[in-house]
mmCIF file of C-alpha atoms in Angstrom:
data_model
loop_
_atom_site.group_PDB
_atom_site.id
_atom_site.type_symbol
_atom_site.label_atom_id
_atom_site.label_comp_id
_atom_site.label_asym_id
_atom_site.label_seq_id
_atom_site.Cartn_x
_atom_site.Cartn_y
_atom_site.Cartn_z
ATOM 1 C CA MET G 18 -5.386 9.026 -3.038
ATOM 2 C CA LYS G 19 -3.749 8.323 -6.386
ATOM 3 C CA SER G 20 -0.667 10.377 -5.535
ATOM 4 C CA PHE G 21 -0.466 8.575 -2.193
ATOM 5 C CA LYS G 22 -0.448 5.167 -3.930
ATOM 6 C CA VAL G 23 2.157 6.309 -6.435
ATOM 7 C CA LEU G 24 4.387 7.605 -3.647
ATOM 8 C CA PHE G 25 4.053 4.307 -1.785
ATOM 9 C CA ALA G 26 5.025 2.330 -4.890
ATOM 10 C CA THR G 27 7.972 4.642 -5.530
ATOM 11 C CA LEU G 28 9.227 4.244 -1.980
ATOM 12 C CA ILE G 29 9.014 0.457 -2.101
ATOM 13 C CA VAL G 30 10.871 0.243 -5.425
ATOM 14 C CA ALA G 31 13.517 2.678 -4.238
ATOM 15 C CA VAL G 32 14.421 0.862 -1.045
ATOM 16 C CA MET G 33 14.126 -2.785 -2.093
ATOM 17 C CA PHE G 34 17.452 -4.487 -1.409
ATOM 18 C CA MET G 35 19.282 -1.189 -0.961
ATOM 19 C CA VAL G 36 21.081 -2.535 2.067
ATOM 20 C CA GLY G 37 19.387 -5.869 2.616
ATOM 21 C CA ALA G 38 20.868 -9.267 2.985
ATOM 22 C CA GLY G 39 20.986 -9.827 -0.757
ATOM 23 C CA VAL G 40 18.395 -12.617 -0.601
ATOM 24 C CA ALA G 41 14.928 -11.813 -1.891
ATOM 25 C CA SER G 42 11.853 -13.322 -0.312
ATOM 26 C CA ALA G 43 9.057 -14.465 -2.592
ATOM 27 C CA GLN G 44 6.496 -14.328 0.171
ATOM 28 C CA SER G 45 3.778 -11.684 0.103
ATOM 29 C CA PRO G 46 2.228 -10.187 3.222
ATOM 30 C CA THR G 47 -1.062 -11.787 4.177
ATOM 31 C CA ASN G 48 -2.255 -9.369 6.857
ATOM 32 C CA PRO G 49 -2.068 -5.623 7.348
ATOM 33 C CA GLY G 50 0.075 -4.435 10.212
ATOM 34 C CA PHE G 51 2.360 -1.673 11.335
ATOM 35 C CA PRO G 52 5.971 -1.968 12.504
ATOM 36 C CA GLU G 53 6.455 -2.919 16.139
ATOM 37 C CA ARG G 54 8.869 -1.149 18.473
ATOM 38 C CA ILE G 55 12.013 -3.143 19.300
ATOM 39 C CA ASN G 56 13.756 -2.904 22.645
ATOM 40 C CA PRO G 57 17.450 -2.599 21.643
ATOM 41 C CA SER G 58 19.496 -4.812 23.948
ATOM 42 C CA SER G 59 22.460 -7.157 23.657
ATOM 43 C CA GLU G 60 20.622 -9.396 26.130
ATOM 44 C CA PHE G 61 18.748 -10.780 23.118
ATOM 45 C CA CYS G 62 21.971 -11.913 21.424
ATOM 46 C CA GLY G 63 22.282 -15.678 21.169
ATOM 47 C CA GLN G 64 18.524 -16.211 21.310
ATOM 48 C CA GLN G 65 16.590 -17.812 18.472
ATOM 49 C CA GLY G 66 14.189 -15.999 16.155
ATOM 50 C CA PRO G 67 14.323 -12.992 13.823
ATOM 51 C CA ARG G 68 12.851 -10.545 16.327
ATOM 52 C CA ASN G 69 15.542 -11.415 18.877
ATOM 53 C CA LEU G 70 18.178 -11.045 16.150
ATOM 54 C CA GLY G 71 16.826 -7.584 15.350
ATOM 55 C CA ALA G 72 16.784 -6.568 19.014
ATOM 56 C CA CYS G 73 20.340 -7.875 19.448
ATOM 57 C CA ALA G 74 21.571 -5.949 16.395
ATOM 58 C CA ALA G 75 19.798 -2.787 17.510
ATOM 59 C CA GLY G 76 21.335 -3.124 20.964
ATOM 60 C CA LEU G 77 24.861 -3.620 19.607
ATOM 61 C CA SER G 78 24.376 -0.735 17.193
ATOM 62 C CA GLN G 79 23.330 1.562 20.028
ATOM 63 C CA GLN G 80 26.183 0.480 22.292
ATOM 64 C CA TYR G 81 28.649 1.242 19.514
ATOM 65 C CA ARG G 82 27.013 4.597 18.805
ATOM 66 C CA SER G 83 27.304 5.592 22.455
ATOM 67 C CA ALA G 84 30.973 4.558 22.570
ATOM 68 C CA ALA G 85 31.693 6.507 19.361
ATOM 69 C CA GLY G 86 29.947 9.674 20.531
ATOM 70 C CA LEU G 87 26.973 9.332 18.174
ATOM 71 C CA ASN G 88 24.530 10.597 20.735
ATOM 72 C CA THR G 89 21.268 10.787 18.799
ATOM 73 C CA THR G 90 19.121 7.680 19.111
ATOM 74 C CA PRO G 91 16.728 6.417 16.435
ATOM 75 C CA LYS G 92 13.807 4.142 17.137
ATOM 76 C CA TYR G 93 14.171 0.547 15.975
ATOM 77 C CA LEU G 94 11.116 -1.122 14.463
ATOM 78 C CA TYR G 95 10.393 -4.750 13.569
ATOM 79 C CA VAL G 96 8.495 -5.045 10.279
ATOM 80 C CA ARG G 97 6.322 -8.102 9.624
ATOM 81 C CA TYR G 98 4.142 -6.804 6.774
ATOM 82 C CA ALA G 99 4.261 -4.321 3.917
ATOM 83 C CA GLY G 100 2.540 -1.003 4.353
ATOM 84 C CA VAL G 101 2.887 2.739 4.542
ATOM 85 C CA SER G 102 2.480 5.277 7.316
ATOM 86 C CA GLN G 103 1.860 8.937 6.662
ATOM 87 C CA VAL G 104 4.292 11.206 8.502
ATOM 88 C CA GLY G 105 3.287 14.597 7.135
ATOM 89 C CA TRP G 106 2.354 16.648 4.103
ATOM 90 C CA GLY G 107 4.516 18.088 1.347
ATOM 91 C CA VAL G 108 3.852 20.343 -1.612
ATOM 92 C CA ASN G 109 2.955 17.317 -3.764
ATOM 93 C CA GLY G 110 0.727 15.573 -1.252
ATOM 94 C CA PRO G 111 1.256 13.110 1.603
ATOM 95 C CA VAL G 112 4.766 12.362 2.837
ATOM 96 C CA ALA G 113 4.990 8.764 3.955
ATOM 97 C CA CYS G 114 7.289 6.040 5.210
ATOM 98 C CA ALA G 115 6.886 2.797 3.310
ATOM 99 C CA PHE G 116 7.919 -0.425 4.998
ATOM 100 C CA HIS G 117 8.243 -4.045 3.917
ATOM 101 C CA GLU G 118 9.148 -7.285 5.647
ATOM 102 C CA SER G 119 11.959 -7.942 3.141
ATOM 103 C CA VAL G 120 13.582 -4.510 3.438
ATOM 104 C CA THR G 121 15.824 -2.728 5.915
ATOM 105 C CA LEU G 122 15.586 1.064 5.764
ATOM 106 C CA TYR G 123 15.558 4.346 7.677
ATOM 107 C CA CYS G 124 12.663 6.789 7.604
ATOM 108 C CA ASN G 125 11.410 9.561 9.875
ATOM 109 C CA GLY G 126 13.611 8.827 12.868
ATOM 110 C CA SER G 127 13.195 5.054 12.741
ATOM 111 C CA VAL G 128 15.303 2.112 11.596
ATOM 112 C CA HIS G 129 12.988 -0.475 10.032
ATOM 113 C CA LEU G 130 14.252 -4.069 10.247
ATOM 114 C CA GLY G 131 12.312 -6.439 7.990
ATOM 115 C CA GLU G 132 11.398 -9.845 9.396
ATOM 116 C CA ASN G 133 12.219 -11.718 6.175
ATOM 117 C CA THR G 134 15.559 -9.946 5.858
ATOM 118 C CA LEU G 135 16.475 -11.071 9.372
ATOM 119 C CA LYS G 136 15.301 -14.624 8.638
ATOM 120 C CA ASP G 137 17.412 -14.730 5.473
ATOM 121 C CA ILE G 138 20.468 -13.420 7.308
ATOM 122 C CA ALA G 139 20.084 -16.188 9.873
ATOM 123 C CA SER G 140 19.516 -19.051 7.443
ATOM 124 C CA LYS G 141 20.823 -18.295 3.948
ATOM 125 C CA LEU G 142 24.055 -16.324 4.170
ATOM 126 C CA PRO G 143 27.597 -17.559 4.930
ATOM 127 C CA VAL G 144 28.168 -14.909 7.579
ATOM 128 C CA ASN G 145 27.677 -14.507 11.323
ATOM 129 C CA PRO G 146 24.003 -13.408 11.510
ATOM 130 C CA GLU G 147 24.541 -11.105 14.479
ATOM 131 C CA ALA G 148 27.470 -9.393 12.751
ATOM 132 C CA TYR G 149 25.531 -8.845 9.526
ATOM 133 C CA ALA G 150 22.393 -7.626 11.322
ATOM 134 C CA THR G 151 24.497 -5.277 13.460
ATOM 135 C CA PHE G 152 26.078 -3.830 10.326
ATOM 136 C CA LEU G 153 22.627 -3.216 8.825
ATOM 137 C CA ALA G 154 21.333 -1.571 12.000
ATOM 138 C CA ALA G 155 24.442 0.622 12.288
ATOM 139 C CA HIS G 156 24.246 1.549 8.593
ATOM 140 C CA GLU G 157 20.618 2.655 8.839
ATOM 141 C CA ALA G 158 21.183 4.424 12.163
ATOM 142 C CA THR G 159 23.863 6.492 10.406
ATOM 143 C CA HIS G 160 21.110 8.008 8.266
ATOM 144 C CA HIS G 161 19.561 9.203 11.529
ATOM 145 C CA THR G 162 22.850 10.908 12.404
ATOM 146 C CA GLN G 163 23.080 12.448 8.939
ATOM 147 C CA THR G 164 19.582 13.837 9.418
ATOM 148 C CA THR G 165 19.810 15.019 13.030
ATOM 149 C CA THR G 166 23.461 15.900 13.685
ATOM 150 C CA GLY G 167 24.323 16.650 10.066
ATOM 151 C CA GLY G 168 21.118 18.535 9.334
ATOM 152 C CA THR G 169 20.650 16.864 5.932
ATOM 153 C CA ASN G 170 17.184 16.169 4.580
ATOM 154 C CA LEU G 171 17.689 12.924 2.664
ATOM 155 C CA PHE G 172 14.080 12.572 1.562
ATOM 156 C CA PRO G 173 14.338 14.704 -1.629
ATOM 157 C CA ILE G 174 17.395 12.776 -2.889
ATOM 158 C CA PHE G 175 16.949 9.240 -1.589
ATOM 159 C CA THR G 176 15.880 7.856 -4.986
ATOM 160 C CA SER G 177 18.670 9.577 -6.931
ATOM 161 C CA SER G 178 22.408 9.131 -7.346
ATOM 162 C CA LYS G 179 22.927 12.191 -5.117
ATOM 163 C CA VAL G 180 22.364 9.961 -2.098
ATOM 164 C CA GLN G 181 25.335 7.687 -2.918
ATOM 165 C CA PRO G 182 27.899 9.582 -0.772
ATOM 166 C CA PHE G 183 25.521 9.291 2.193
ATOM 167 C CA GLU G 184 25.105 5.554 1.620
ATOM 168 C CA GLN G 185 28.875 5.205 1.325
ATOM 169 C CA GLN G 186 29.260 7.071 4.597
ATOM 170 C CA ALA G 187 26.734 4.726 6.214
ATOM 171 C CA ASP G 188 28.718 1.706 4.957
ATOM 172 C CA CYS G 189 31.846 3.247 6.460
ATOM 173 C CA VAL G 190 30.220 3.770 9.860
ATOM 174 C CA GLY G 191 28.766 0.263 9.671
ATOM 175 C CA GLY G 192 32.309 -1.025 9.154
ATOM 176 C CA ALA G 193 33.487 1.006 12.140
ATOM 177 C CA ALA G 194 30.757 -0.593 14.267
ATOM 178 C CA ILE G 195 31.924 -4.079 13.289
ATOM 179 C CA GLY G 196 35.538 -3.088 13.952
ATOM 180 C CA TYR G 197 34.544 -1.920 17.425
ATOM 181 C CA TRP G 198 32.884 -5.242 18.238
ATOM 182 C CA VAL G 199 35.839 -7.213 16.872
ATOM 183 C CA MET G 200 38.063 -5.238 19.239
ATOM 184 C CA GLN G 201 35.648 -6.064 22.066
ATOM 185 C CA GLY G 202 35.859 -9.763 21.205
ATOM 186 C CA ARG G 203 32.202 -10.242 20.286
ATOM 187 C CA PHE G 204 32.908 -10.760 16.575
ATOM 188 C CA SER G 205 35.993 -12.121 14.832
ATOM 189 C CA GLU G 206 38.142 -10.980 11.930
ATOM 190 C CA THR G 207 36.659 -13.908 10.002
ATOM 191 C CA ASP G 208 33.166 -12.523 10.632
ATOM 192 C CA ALA G 209 34.237 -9.130 9.295
ATOM 193 C CA LEU G 210 35.844 -10.590 6.166
ATOM 194 C CA ALA G 211 32.758 -12.692 5.418
ATOM 195 C CA LEU G 212 30.543 -9.634 5.812
ATOM 196 C CA GLN G 213 32.788 -7.595 3.529
ATOM 197 C CA ALA G 214 32.700 -10.365 0.915
ATOM 198 C CA GLN G 215 28.908 -10.301 1.043
ATOM 199 C CA LEU G 216 28.905 -6.537 0.497
ATOM 200 C CA ARG G 217 31.227 -6.961 -2.479
ATOM 201 C CA MET G 218 28.500 -9.039 -4.134
ATOM 202 C CA SER G 219 25.961 -6.201 -3.866
ATOM 203 C CA PRO G 220 24.569 -4.996 -7.212
ATOM 204 C CA THR G 221 25.179 -1.443 -8.376
ATOM 205 C CA THR G 222 22.029 0.676 -8.160
ATOM 206 C CA THR G 223 21.140 4.322 -8.680
ATOM 207 C CA THR G 224 21.306 4.964 -4.956
ATOM 208 C CA HIS G 225 24.212 2.690 -4.040
ATOM 209 C CA ALA G 226 27.709 2.380 -5.413
ATOM 210 C CA SER G 227 29.167 -0.851 -6.765
ATOM 211 C CA GLY G 228 29.809 -3.804 -4.511
ATOM 212 C CA ASP G 229 33.554 -3.139 -4.673
ATOM 213 C CA LYS G 230 33.059 0.457 -3.531
ATOM 214 C CA ARG G 231 30.739 -0.610 -0.740
ATOM 215 C CA ALA G 232 33.275 -3.184 0.434
ATOM 216 C CA ALA G 233 35.997 -0.512 0.320
ATOM 217 C CA ALA G 234 33.845 1.881 2.359
ATOM 218 C CA PHE G 235 33.251 -0.867 4.910
ATOM 219 C CA GLU G 236 36.991 -1.524 5.176
ATOM 220 C CA THR G 237 37.752 2.175 5.639
ATOM 221 C CA GLY G 238 35.462 2.258 8.648
ATOM 222 C CA TYR G 239 36.603 -1.116 9.915
ATOM 223 C CA ARG G 240 40.287 -0.098 9.880
ATOM 224 C CA SER G 241 39.752 3.484 11.028
ATOM 225 C CA SER G 242 40.649 4.937 14.397
ATOM 226 C CA SER G 243 38.278 7.885 13.992
ATOM 227 C CA LEU G 244 34.919 8.539 12.362
ATOM 228 C CA ASN G 245 36.614 11.475 10.633
ATOM 229 C CA ASP G 246 37.826 8.869 8.137
ATOM 230 C CA CYS G 247 34.179 8.457 7.074
ATOM 231 C CA ILE G 248 33.756 12.150 6.213
ATOM 232 C CA GLY G 249 34.588 13.741 2.858
ATOM 233 C CA GLY G 250 36.097 12.345 -0.319
ATOM 234 C CA ALA G 251 33.878 9.509 -1.540
ATOM 235 C CA PHE G 252 31.793 9.975 1.596
ATOM 236 C CA ALA G 253 29.307 12.697 2.433
ATOM 237 C CA PRO G 254 30.830 15.793 4.078
ATOM 238 C CA THR G 255 28.150 15.576 6.770
ATOM 239 C CA PRO G 256 29.505 15.827 10.351
ATOM 240 C CA LEU G 257 28.778 12.770 12.480
ATOM 241 C CA VAL G 258 29.474 13.941 16.028
#
């Protein structure tokens, strides 16, 4: 049980604000609960509430992935409370997915969208909420592609600097997703620039590059005509399609 608690704490510390909106929530969970399955659909776009925002973003992420030939599909989960779910056993004990309402992350085939993160995107950031949430969903879904299509097990490295090229690649694909929706007329160039400016403010962490590098990765994807531009160099060599 002790190793399980330590692993849970490590997971929470490792993923806090890795990709999130950049606004921390001071609220603590008051009830236990597990993530709820989201139905990804653009039909939820324009509707009020964080759950609808998450479903909209998941739907736009999936539509982009289909158009780009990213054919593997993660689950999308709405997270209202902090917790941990065991997904297997490793040599050092339980292997688990931690989740938190103020965190957006990928684990074990699922994109976890935190309720507080979605609320903060909608109310506290100078950016189109649907554009920012779509970027987050597309970023995290890229980790699913890296795992399934690319055959990379990110779990052993996700708390170390070795994961940075994979995070950079996810920022690049997230930028490509926003570029796709700008071309489709759903988002504007102004939306994309505001999102990029927000990324530039991201702090440097062990797992993520500097804000300037993240903004540059986003722009590479946003301006690209092929996902091949998100492979190699500063990005992971992992194939995407």
